[in-house]
Each structure stands twice: as structure tokens, then as C-alpha cells.
Coordinates of C-alpha atoms in Angstrom, one line a residue:
Chain A
M417 CA 20.4 -4.9 2.9
L418 CA 21.1 -4.8 6.7
M419 CA 18.0 -5.3 8.8
T420 CA 17.1 -5.9 12.4
F421 CA 16.2 -9.3 13.7
D422 CA 12.5 -8.3 13.9
E423 CA 12.5 -7.0 10.3
V424 CA 14.0 -10.2 9.1
T425 CA 11.5 -12.3 11.1
K426 CA 8.6 -10.4 9.4
K427 CA 10.1 -11.1 5.9
I428 CA 10.4 -14.8 6.8
A429 CA 6.8 -14.8 8.0
N430 CA 5.9 -13.2 4.7
G431 CA 7.2 -16.2 2.8
D432 CA 10.0 -14.3 1.1
L433 CA 12.9 -16.4 -0.3
L434 CA 16.0 -15.1 1.5
H435 CA 19.7 -15.4 1.9
I436 CA 20.7 -14.2 5.3
A437 CA 24.1 -13.5 6.9
G438 CA 24.8 -12.5 10.4
T439 CA 26.3 -13.3 13.8
E440 CA 25.9 -17.0 14.8
G441 CA 23.7 -16.1 17.8
L442 CA 21.1 -14.2 15.8
I443 CA 21.0 -16.6 12.8
K444 CA 20.3 -19.5 15.1
K445 CA 17.2 -17.8 16.6
L446 CA 15.5 -17.0 13.4
P447 CA 12.2 -18.7 12.7
K448 CA 11.9 -21.4 10.1
G449 CA 11.1 -20.4 6.6
S450 CA 12.4 -20.1 3.0
W451 CA 15.9 -19.1 3.7
I452 CA 19.5 -20.2 4.1
G453 CA 21.9 -18.5 6.4
G454 CA 25.5 -18.3 7.4
S455 CA 27.7 -16.6 10.0
T456 CA 29.7 -13.5 9.7
E457 CA 29.8 -10.1 11.5
Y458 CA 31.3 -8.3 8.6
F459 CA 29.3 -6.6 5.9
M460 CA 29.4 -4.3 3.0
A461 CA 26.4 -2.1 3.3
R462 CA 25.2 0.7 1.0
D463 CA 26.7 3.3 3.5
G464 CA 30.0 1.5 3.9
G465 CA 31.7 -1.5 5.4
K466 CA 30.4 -2.5 8.9
I467 CA 31.1 -4.9 11.7
T468 CA 28.0 -5.6 13.7
D469 CA 26.4 -8.4 15.8
D470 CA 22.9 -6.9 15.9
L471 CA 22.0 -6.6 12.2
L472 CA 21.5 -9.2 9.6
S473 CA 22.4 -8.9 5.9
V474 CA 19.4 -10.0 3.8
I475 CA 19.2 -10.7 0.1
E476 CA 15.8 -11.4 -1.2
L477 CA 15.7 -13.7 -4.2
P478 CA 12.7 -13.1 -6.5
Y479 CA 12.3 -16.7 -7.6
R480 CA 9.5 -19.2 -6.9
E481 CA 11.1 -22.5 -7.7
F482 CA 13.8 -23.6 -5.2
K483 CA 15.0 -26.3 -2.9
I484 CA 17.3 -26.2 0.1
K485 CA 19.6 -29.2 0.8
S486 CA 22.5 -29.9 3.0
Y487 CA 25.7 -31.8 2.1
D488 CA 28.6 -33.2 4.1
E489 CA 32.0 -34.1 2.8
K490 CA 30.8 -37.4 1.3
T491 CA 27.8 -35.9 -0.5
I492 CA 29.0 -32.4 -1.6
Q493 CA 29.8 -33.8 -5.0
D494 CA 26.0 -34.1 -5.6
I495 CA 25.6 -30.3 -5.4
T496 CA 25.9 -30.1 -9.2
V497 CA 23.5 -33.1 -9.7
D498 CA 20.9 -31.3 -7.6
A499 CA 21.3 -27.9 -9.1
F500 CA 18.6 -26.8 -11.5
D501 CA 19.6 -26.9 -15.2
N502 CA 18.7 -23.2 -15.6
G503 CA 19.4 -21.5 -12.3
F504 CA 22.1 -21.0 -9.7
S505 CA 23.0 -22.5 -6.3
I506 CA 24.2 -20.6 -3.3
A507 CA 26.3 -22.8 -1.0
I508 CA 27.2 -21.7 2.5
I509 CA 30.0 -23.8 4.0
P510 CA 31.4 -23.4 7.5
F511 CA 35.0 -22.3 7.6
D512 CA 37.5 -25.1 8.4
S513 CA 34.9 -27.9 8.2
T514 CA 35.8 -31.1 6.4
V515 CA 33.3 -30.2 3.7
H516 CA 35.1 -26.9 3.2
K517 CA 38.3 -28.7 2.5
V518 CA 36.8 -31.3 0.3
Y519 CA 34.9 -28.7 -1.7
A520 CA 38.0 -26.6 -2.2
E521 CA 40.1 -29.5 -3.4
K522 CA 37.5 -31.4 -5.5
A523 CA 34.9 -29.0 -6.8
A524 CA 36.4 -28.6 -10.3
E525 CA 36.0 -32.4 -10.8
F526 CA 32.3 -32.5 -9.8
D527 CA 30.1 -33.7 -12.7
G528 CA 28.6 -30.7 -14.5
M529 CA 30.7 -28.1 -12.7
F530 CA 30.9 -25.0 -14.8
I531 CA 27.7 -26.0 -16.7
K532 CA 25.7 -25.6 -13.4
N533 CA 26.1 -22.3 -11.7
I534 CA 27.5 -22.8 -8.2
T535 CA 28.3 -19.8 -6.1
G536 CA 28.4 -19.1 -2.4
W537 CA 30.7 -18.4 0.5
I538 CA 32.5 -19.7 3.5
S539 CA 30.9 -18.7 6.8
G540 CA 33.1 -17.3 9.6
F541 CA 33.1 -15.4 12.8
N542 CA 34.3 -12.2 14.4
L543 CA 38.1 -12.4 14.5
S544 CA 38.2 -10.1 17.6
K545 CA 35.8 -12.2 19.7
S546 CA 36.2 -15.7 21.2
G547 CA 33.6 -18.4 21.5
Q548 CA 32.0 -18.1 18.0
T549 CA 31.8 -21.0 15.6
P550 CA 31.2 -20.8 11.8
I551 CA 27.8 -22.1 10.9
A552 CA 25.4 -22.7 8.0
V553 CA 21.7 -22.9 8.5
N554 CA 18.9 -24.5 6.6
G555 CA 16.0 -22.2 7.2
L556 CA 13.4 -24.7 6.1
T557 CA 14.2 -27.2 8.8
G558 CA 15.9 -24.9 11.3
E559 CA 19.0 -27.1 11.4
T560 CA 22.3 -25.5 12.2
Y561 CA 25.3 -27.1 10.6
Y562 CA 28.9 -27.0 11.8
E563 CA 30.2 -29.7 9.4
K564 CA 27.7 -29.4 6.5
A565 CA 27.0 -27.0 3.7
A566 CA 23.6 -25.5 3.4
V567 CA 22.7 -24.9 -0.2
L568 CA 19.9 -23.0 -1.8
H569 CA 19.2 -24.2 -5.4
V570 CA 17.2 -21.7 -7.4
A571 CA 15.6 -22.0 -10.8
V572 CA 15.3 -19.0 -13.1
P573 CA 12.9 -18.5 -16.0
D574 CA 13.7 -20.3 -19.2
D575 CA 14.4 -17.0 -21.1
K576 CA 17.1 -16.0 -18.6
T577 CA 20.8 -16.9 -18.5
V578 CA 22.8 -16.9 -15.3
T579 CA 26.4 -15.9 -15.1
I580 CA 28.7 -15.9 -12.1
G581 CA 31.3 -13.1 -12.2
V582 CA 34.4 -12.4 -10.2
I583 CA 36.0 -9.1 -9.5
N584 CA 39.6 -9.7 -8.7
I585 CA 41.7 -6.6 -8.2
F586 CA 44.9 -8.6 -8.3
T587 CA 46.8 -9.6 -11.5
Q588 CA 50.0 -11.5 -12.0
D589 CA 53.1 -9.4 -11.6
E590 CA 55.1 -9.9 -14.8
N591 CA 58.3 -9.5 -12.9
S592 CA 57.4 -12.4 -10.6
P593 CA 58.9 -15.8 -11.4
V594 CA 56.5 -18.6 -12.4
I595 CA 55.6 -20.6 -9.3
E596 CA 54.3 -24.2 -9.7
F597 CA 53.4 -26.9 -7.2
I598 CA 53.7 -30.6 -7.5
E599 CA 51.8 -31.4 -4.3
E600 CA 48.3 -30.0 -4.1
G601 CA 46.5 -28.7 -1.0
F602 CA 46.2 -26.0 1.6
S603 CA 49.8 -26.4 2.8
V604 CA 52.9 -26.0 0.7
K605 CA 56.5 -26.9 1.5
N606 CA 58.2 -27.3 -1.8
C607 CA 57.5 -25.5 -5.1
L608 CA 59.2 -24.9 -8.4
I609 CA 60.4 -21.3 -8.9
N610 CA 61.0 -20.9 -12.6
G611 CA 61.4 -24.7 -12.7
K612 CA 63.9 -24.9 -9.8
E613 CA 62.8 -26.8 -6.7
T614 CA 62.7 -24.4 -3.7
V615 CA 61.2 -24.3 -0.2
F616 CA 58.3 -21.8 -0.7
A617 CA 58.6 -20.4 2.8
D618 CA 62.3 -19.7 2.2
Y619 CA 61.6 -18.0 -1.1
I620 CA 59.0 -15.7 0.6
E621 CA 61.4 -14.8 3.4
Q622 CA 64.5 -14.3 1.3
N623 CA 62.5 -12.0 -1.1
K624 CA 60.7 -10.3 1.7
L625 CA 57.4 -10.8 0.0
D626 CA 54.3 -9.1 1.3
T627 CA 52.0 -12.0 2.4
K628 CA 49.0 -9.7 2.2
L629 CA 49.4 -10.1 -1.6
P630 CA 48.0 -13.3 -2.9
F631 CA 49.7 -15.4 -5.5
V632 CA 47.6 -15.6 -8.6
G633 CA 47.1 -18.7 -10.8
D634 CA 46.6 -18.3 -14.5
Y635 CA 43.3 -19.9 -15.5
S636 CA 43.1 -19.3 -19.3
G637 CA 42.8 -15.5 -19.0
N638 CA 41.3 -15.2 -15.5
G639 CA 43.3 -15.1 -12.2
V640 CA 42.5 -17.3 -9.2
N641 CA 44.1 -16.0 -6.0
I642 CA 45.7 -18.0 -3.3
S643 CA 45.9 -16.0 -0.1
C644 CA 48.5 -16.8 2.6
K645 CA 47.2 -17.7 6.0
S646 CA 50.5 -18.3 7.9
I647 CA 54.0 -19.6 7.6
E648 CA 55.1 -22.1 10.3
N649 CA 58.1 -24.4 10.5
G650 CA 58.9 -23.9 6.8
V651 CA 55.4 -24.6 5.6
V652 CA 53.1 -22.0 3.9
Y653 CA 49.4 -22.4 4.9
T654 CA 46.9 -21.0 2.5
Y655 CA 43.2 -20.1 2.4
A656 CA 42.6 -22.0 -0.8
P657 CA 44.4 -25.1 -2.1
V658 CA 47.1 -24.9 -4.7
F659 CA 46.9 -27.1 -7.7
S660 CA 49.5 -28.8 -10.0
G661 CA 49.4 -27.8 -13.7
I662 CA 48.7 -24.2 -12.9
K663 CA 51.2 -21.4 -13.3
Y664 CA 51.1 -18.9 -10.4
R665 CA 52.9 -15.6 -10.0
I666 CA 53.0 -13.2 -7.1
A667 CA 50.3 -10.5 -7.4
K668 CA 51.2 -7.0 -8.6
P669 CA 51.2 -4.7 -5.5
I670 CA 48.3 -2.3 -5.2
S671 CA 48.8 1.1 -3.5
D672 CA 45.2 2.1 -3.0
Y673 CA 43.1 -1.0 -2.2
A674 CA 39.7 0.7 -1.8
G675 CA 40.4 3.0 -4.7
E676 CA 41.3 0.1 -7.0
F677 CA 38.2 -1.8 -5.9
N678 CA 36.0 1.2 -6.8
R679 CA 37.8 1.7 -10.0
Q680 CA 37.0 -1.9 -11.1
L681 CA 33.5 -1.9 -9.6
G682 CA 32.7 1.1 -11.9
K683 CA 32.7 -1.3 -14.8
F684 CA 30.1 -3.5 -13.1
E685 CA 27.5 -1.1 -11.8
D686 CA 25.0 -2.3 -14.3
A687 CA 25.6 -6.0 -13.5
A688 CA 22.2 -6.2 -11.8
A689 CA 23.6 -8.7 -9.4
V690 CA 21.0 -10.9 -7.5
F691 CA 23.7 -12.0 -5.0
S692 CA 27.2 -11.0 -4.1
C693 CA 29.8 -11.5 -1.4
N694 CA 33.3 -10.1 -0.8
C695 CA 36.3 -11.5 0.9
I696 CA 37.3 -10.6 4.5
L697 CA 40.9 -10.1 3.4
N698 CA 39.7 -7.4 1.1
F699 CA 37.7 -5.9 4.0
L700 CA 40.7 -6.0 6.4
Y701 CA 43.6 -5.3 4.1
G702 CA 41.6 -2.7 2.2
E703 CA 40.4 -1.2 5.5
L704 CA 36.9 -1.1 4.1
E705 CA 35.2 -0.5 7.4
G706 CA 33.4 2.8 7.0
K707 CA 34.4 3.0 3.4
T708 CA 31.8 2.7 0.6
L709 CA 32.0 0.7 -2.5
K710 CA 30.0 1.7 -5.6
A711 CA 28.1 -1.5 -5.9
F712 CA 27.6 -5.0 -4.5
A713 CA 26.4 -4.8 -0.9
G714 CA 26.4 -8.1 0.9
P715 CA 28.2 -10.3 3.4
I716 CA 32.0 -10.3 4.0
T717 CA 33.2 -13.8 3.8
F718 CA 35.9 -16.3 4.7
G719 CA 36.2 -17.6 1.2
E720 CA 34.1 -17.2 -1.9
I721 CA 32.7 -19.7 -4.3
A722 CA 32.7 -19.1 -8.1
Y723 CA 32.4 -22.7 -9.0
Q724 CA 35.7 -23.3 -7.3
L725 CA 36.8 -21.8 -4.0
V726 CA 38.5 -18.4 -4.5
N727 CA 40.2 -15.9 -2.2
Q728 CA 40.4 -12.1 -2.0
T729 CA 37.7 -11.6 -4.6
L730 CA 34.2 -10.3 -4.9
V731 CA 31.8 -12.8 -6.4
Y732 CA 28.4 -12.0 -7.9
V733 CA 25.6 -13.6 -9.8
S734 CA 23.8 -11.9 -12.7
V735 CA 20.6 -13.1 -14.3
V736 CA 20.1 -11.7 -17.8
Chain B
M921 CA 27.9 -23.9 -33.3
N922 CA 29.4 -27.3 -32.5
I923 CA 33.1 -27.7 -32.2
T924 CA 34.9 -30.8 -33.4
P925 CA 37.5 -32.9 -31.6
Q926 CA 40.1 -31.4 -33.8
Q927 CA 39.1 -27.9 -32.7
T928 CA 39.0 -29.1 -29.1
E929 CA 42.6 -30.4 -29.4
K930 CA 43.7 -27.0 -30.8
L931 CA 42.0 -25.3 -27.9
L932 CA 43.5 -27.6 -25.2
K933 CA 47.0 -27.4 -26.6
G934 CA 46.9 -23.6 -27.2
N935 CA 47.1 -20.7 -24.9
Y936 CA 43.8 -18.9 -25.6
I937 CA 42.6 -16.3 -23.2
F938 CA 39.0 -16.0 -22.3
S939 CA 36.9 -13.5 -20.4
L940 CA 33.9 -15.5 -19.1
W941 CA 35.0 -16.8 -15.7
S942 CA 33.2 -20.2 -16.0
F943 CA 34.5 -20.8 -19.5
S944 CA 38.1 -20.1 -18.5
M945 CA 37.8 -22.3 -15.5
M946 CA 36.4 -25.1 -17.6
I947 CA 39.1 -24.7 -20.3
T948 CA 41.8 -24.9 -17.6
K949 CA 40.3 -28.0 -16.1
L950 CA 40.1 -29.7 -19.5
K951 CA 43.6 -28.7 -20.4
N952 CA 45.0 -30.3 -17.2
I953 CA 43.0 -33.5 -17.9
Y954 CA 44.2 -33.6 -21.5
A955 CA 47.8 -32.9 -20.4
K956 CA 47.7 -36.0 -18.1
D957 CA 45.7 -38.2 -20.5
P958 CA 46.0 -37.0 -24.2
T959 CA 43.8 -39.7 -25.7
P960 CA 40.9 -39.7 -28.2
T961 CA 38.5 -40.6 -25.3
T962 CA 39.6 -37.5 -23.4
L963 CA 39.2 -35.3 -26.5
H964 CA 35.7 -36.8 -27.1
N965 CA 34.6 -36.2 -23.6
S966 CA 36.0 -32.7 -23.6
T967 CA 34.3 -31.9 -26.9
K968 CA 31.0 -33.0 -25.5
E969 CA 31.4 -30.9 -22.4
L970 CA 32.5 -27.8 -24.4
N971 CA 29.5 -28.1 -26.8
A972 CA 27.1 -28.5 -23.9
F973 CA 28.6 -25.3 -22.4
I974 CA 28.5 -23.4 -25.6
E975 CA 24.9 -24.4 -26.3
K976 CA 23.8 -23.2 -22.8
F977 CA 25.9 -20.0 -22.5
N978 CA 26.5 -18.7 -26.0
K979 CA 24.2 -15.7 -25.2
V980 CA 26.7 -14.4 -22.6
M981 CA 30.0 -15.6 -24.1
G982 CA 30.6 -12.5 -26.1
A983 CA 34.2 -12.3 -27.4
D984 CA 34.9 -15.8 -26.1
Y985 CA 32.4 -17.2 -28.6
S986 CA 34.2 -15.3 -31.4
I987 CA 37.5 -16.9 -30.4
I988 CA 36.0 -20.4 -30.4
S989 CA 34.2 -19.9 -33.8
K990 CA 37.6 -19.1 -35.4
L991 CA 39.4 -22.3 -34.2

């Protein structure tokens, strides 16, 4: 729910356990309390997508047992060690920080990943303004992090089960060749197109591919998107790392972005999500400002975490 | 339900499709590990991890549980 600074301050004083998203300047001024926060000026509210620097998105978490910790690139692997056996952890990681890159590249290898429920988002800034820096904040200590993740670990009652769900409106286009990568990471020069070594940037240019469409990795029945950031000097830069051993294809085009989102969201209206976030690329490419989505209000983010880093998706947590 | 190393091997060599996000991510990770290191130790460790997952999440696995139970 979007609230004013004063309203949020009251909730913090009340001792509520909160997840807060908002502009860097406001988040840093909030009083200490039981909360974590991250920077963004983009939101999906009940009455539609918004860009604002004077409201904060607040998600109240109705749980008593929690801890808030911070991790840098050397300690982020402990996120699964510290997570409660029955619960979930929300990590807020500043965009382009070293811990962002390490998490993106290594998370799947962390001990207990997929058994512990790790979600969260990459914090960002207003793309139309200068002078903002992505941050994460530990509300308990009041510390602002530029190069660390702030993580809220939450325990849920023993009779409940947590699931992390992903709504991905993109699927692999069956007409696309299979794309594979030998080198892993956020930048790609060479790839295999149906087994033949090719410069990926050349393939995109020669086939006039729409770089607003992600390429989608096949993960045993679910698709993980890799969104294009830029192409420079024959290298394709991405918002999530590519991995070897995964078969990717270009995504099937979508003619009505918001419409497709709402069509898919209709299946999840009863998900009773306790947390959700949605990608800024969905917000921008889907022109979601002013448009309403059926469910899942929350921050608009520069990357989402559903165990691993994902792109161009909506991620949510259900407790059943 | 506990799956055996033989069932794990079938799972990791096959092309099964799962719905639960976390399960499909885990299967993909274990498949990649097994493809690089197809040893009894890898199978043993994968089996242990899979059984821990199934024990914790069987309530929400739905159709995925049915697939596993038929391996």
C-alpha cells in the first residue's frame, strides 16, 4: 500500500514488521524500527502503476519471529544458512553492486538454496533523474547500504508452507533456434545458435530481433528470462547472467503486454501473496503507468529474486 | 515418499517438466551438476537433496509429486 512518510513513521513507531520501498531520500530519513527498505520510485498500486518520490510502498508482514541481517559479496552465501527452516527471506540488493553480481552468478550454488525460501529484489532509482543511488536499508540499525544486501528473515508458523511463485508472461518461441552459452555472466560475445558458434550481437542484428523481448531459458518446465541491457562493440550486456547447460530461445512476441499480464494474473488472484514485486521492464515496456493490474501491488524493481535472480517477471510469496 | 538413487538418475537424465518454480530450479541445477560429474557420489548427494525438498514441500507440489511418485 502506498503511504505518506508520516503514515509510515507511525507504523514503524507501532512496532509493525514492514517491508518498505521508496525514493532514496525518503527511505534514509525513516526512523529505526522493524523494517527493511530499498530504493525505487516506481510502484504498482491498487489504482494503477505510479511513479512518485513522495509516497512509500509498505508491505506489513504479520509475523513475530524475524531477524534482519546484511551481507556483502563475501558473506551473501550465508543467506541460506541464516534463513529460518520454515519461513522466507526477503533480500534487497542495490543495483550494480558487487553483491548484486555475486548473488546473480552464484545463488543457485548456495547451500540449501531451493529448500530455504529466498525472495527479494534489486533496488534502483528514477531513470529520468540524476543523482540517485540504489540503496538497501536495515531499519533496525538505520544503516544504509550501497554495496550490501539488507535481508529480512521471517519465520512462519509450523503448520504453514511457503512457496515462491513467478508470473512470467514470456515463453520460448518454438520457431527460435536454441541458443546456448559456453561463457557465463552478464556479458555475451559468442554463443551457439543451434550448435553453431556465432557472435550473439551479430545474430540479433542480422535477424532484427526486438531486444525488448527477453530470451528465455528452459528450467525443467519453467522459463527464466534474460533481458537485454545494451549491445556495444559486438558484446551483448544483460540484466541477469547467462549460464552454460541451459537451452535458451527468444521469447514469443506479445502484442498486448498489460492485457497478457492481467490474463495471467487472473489465475493467481487467490494466491494470498504476503509479498510481491514486479520488474521495471514490465512497467516500462508494458506502459503500466496509470494501468491497473488485477492483483499484486508492490514495488517495481530492477531485478527480482525467486531463489535466483530473474528478469521481466512478477515474483510473489504465498504462505498456505 | 523417498526416492532412490536409481530414480534420481532417471530424473536427472530425463526431460521431465515441473510446475513448482523452486522444484524446477532445483532439478535444473542437479541436472547440470550430474552432467558435469555423473558419479555415484553426485547421485547420492542429489538424492539426499531431493528427498529433503520433497519432505518439506510435498503439500504444495501437486502434480509434480505425482510425476516423482511414478519414476
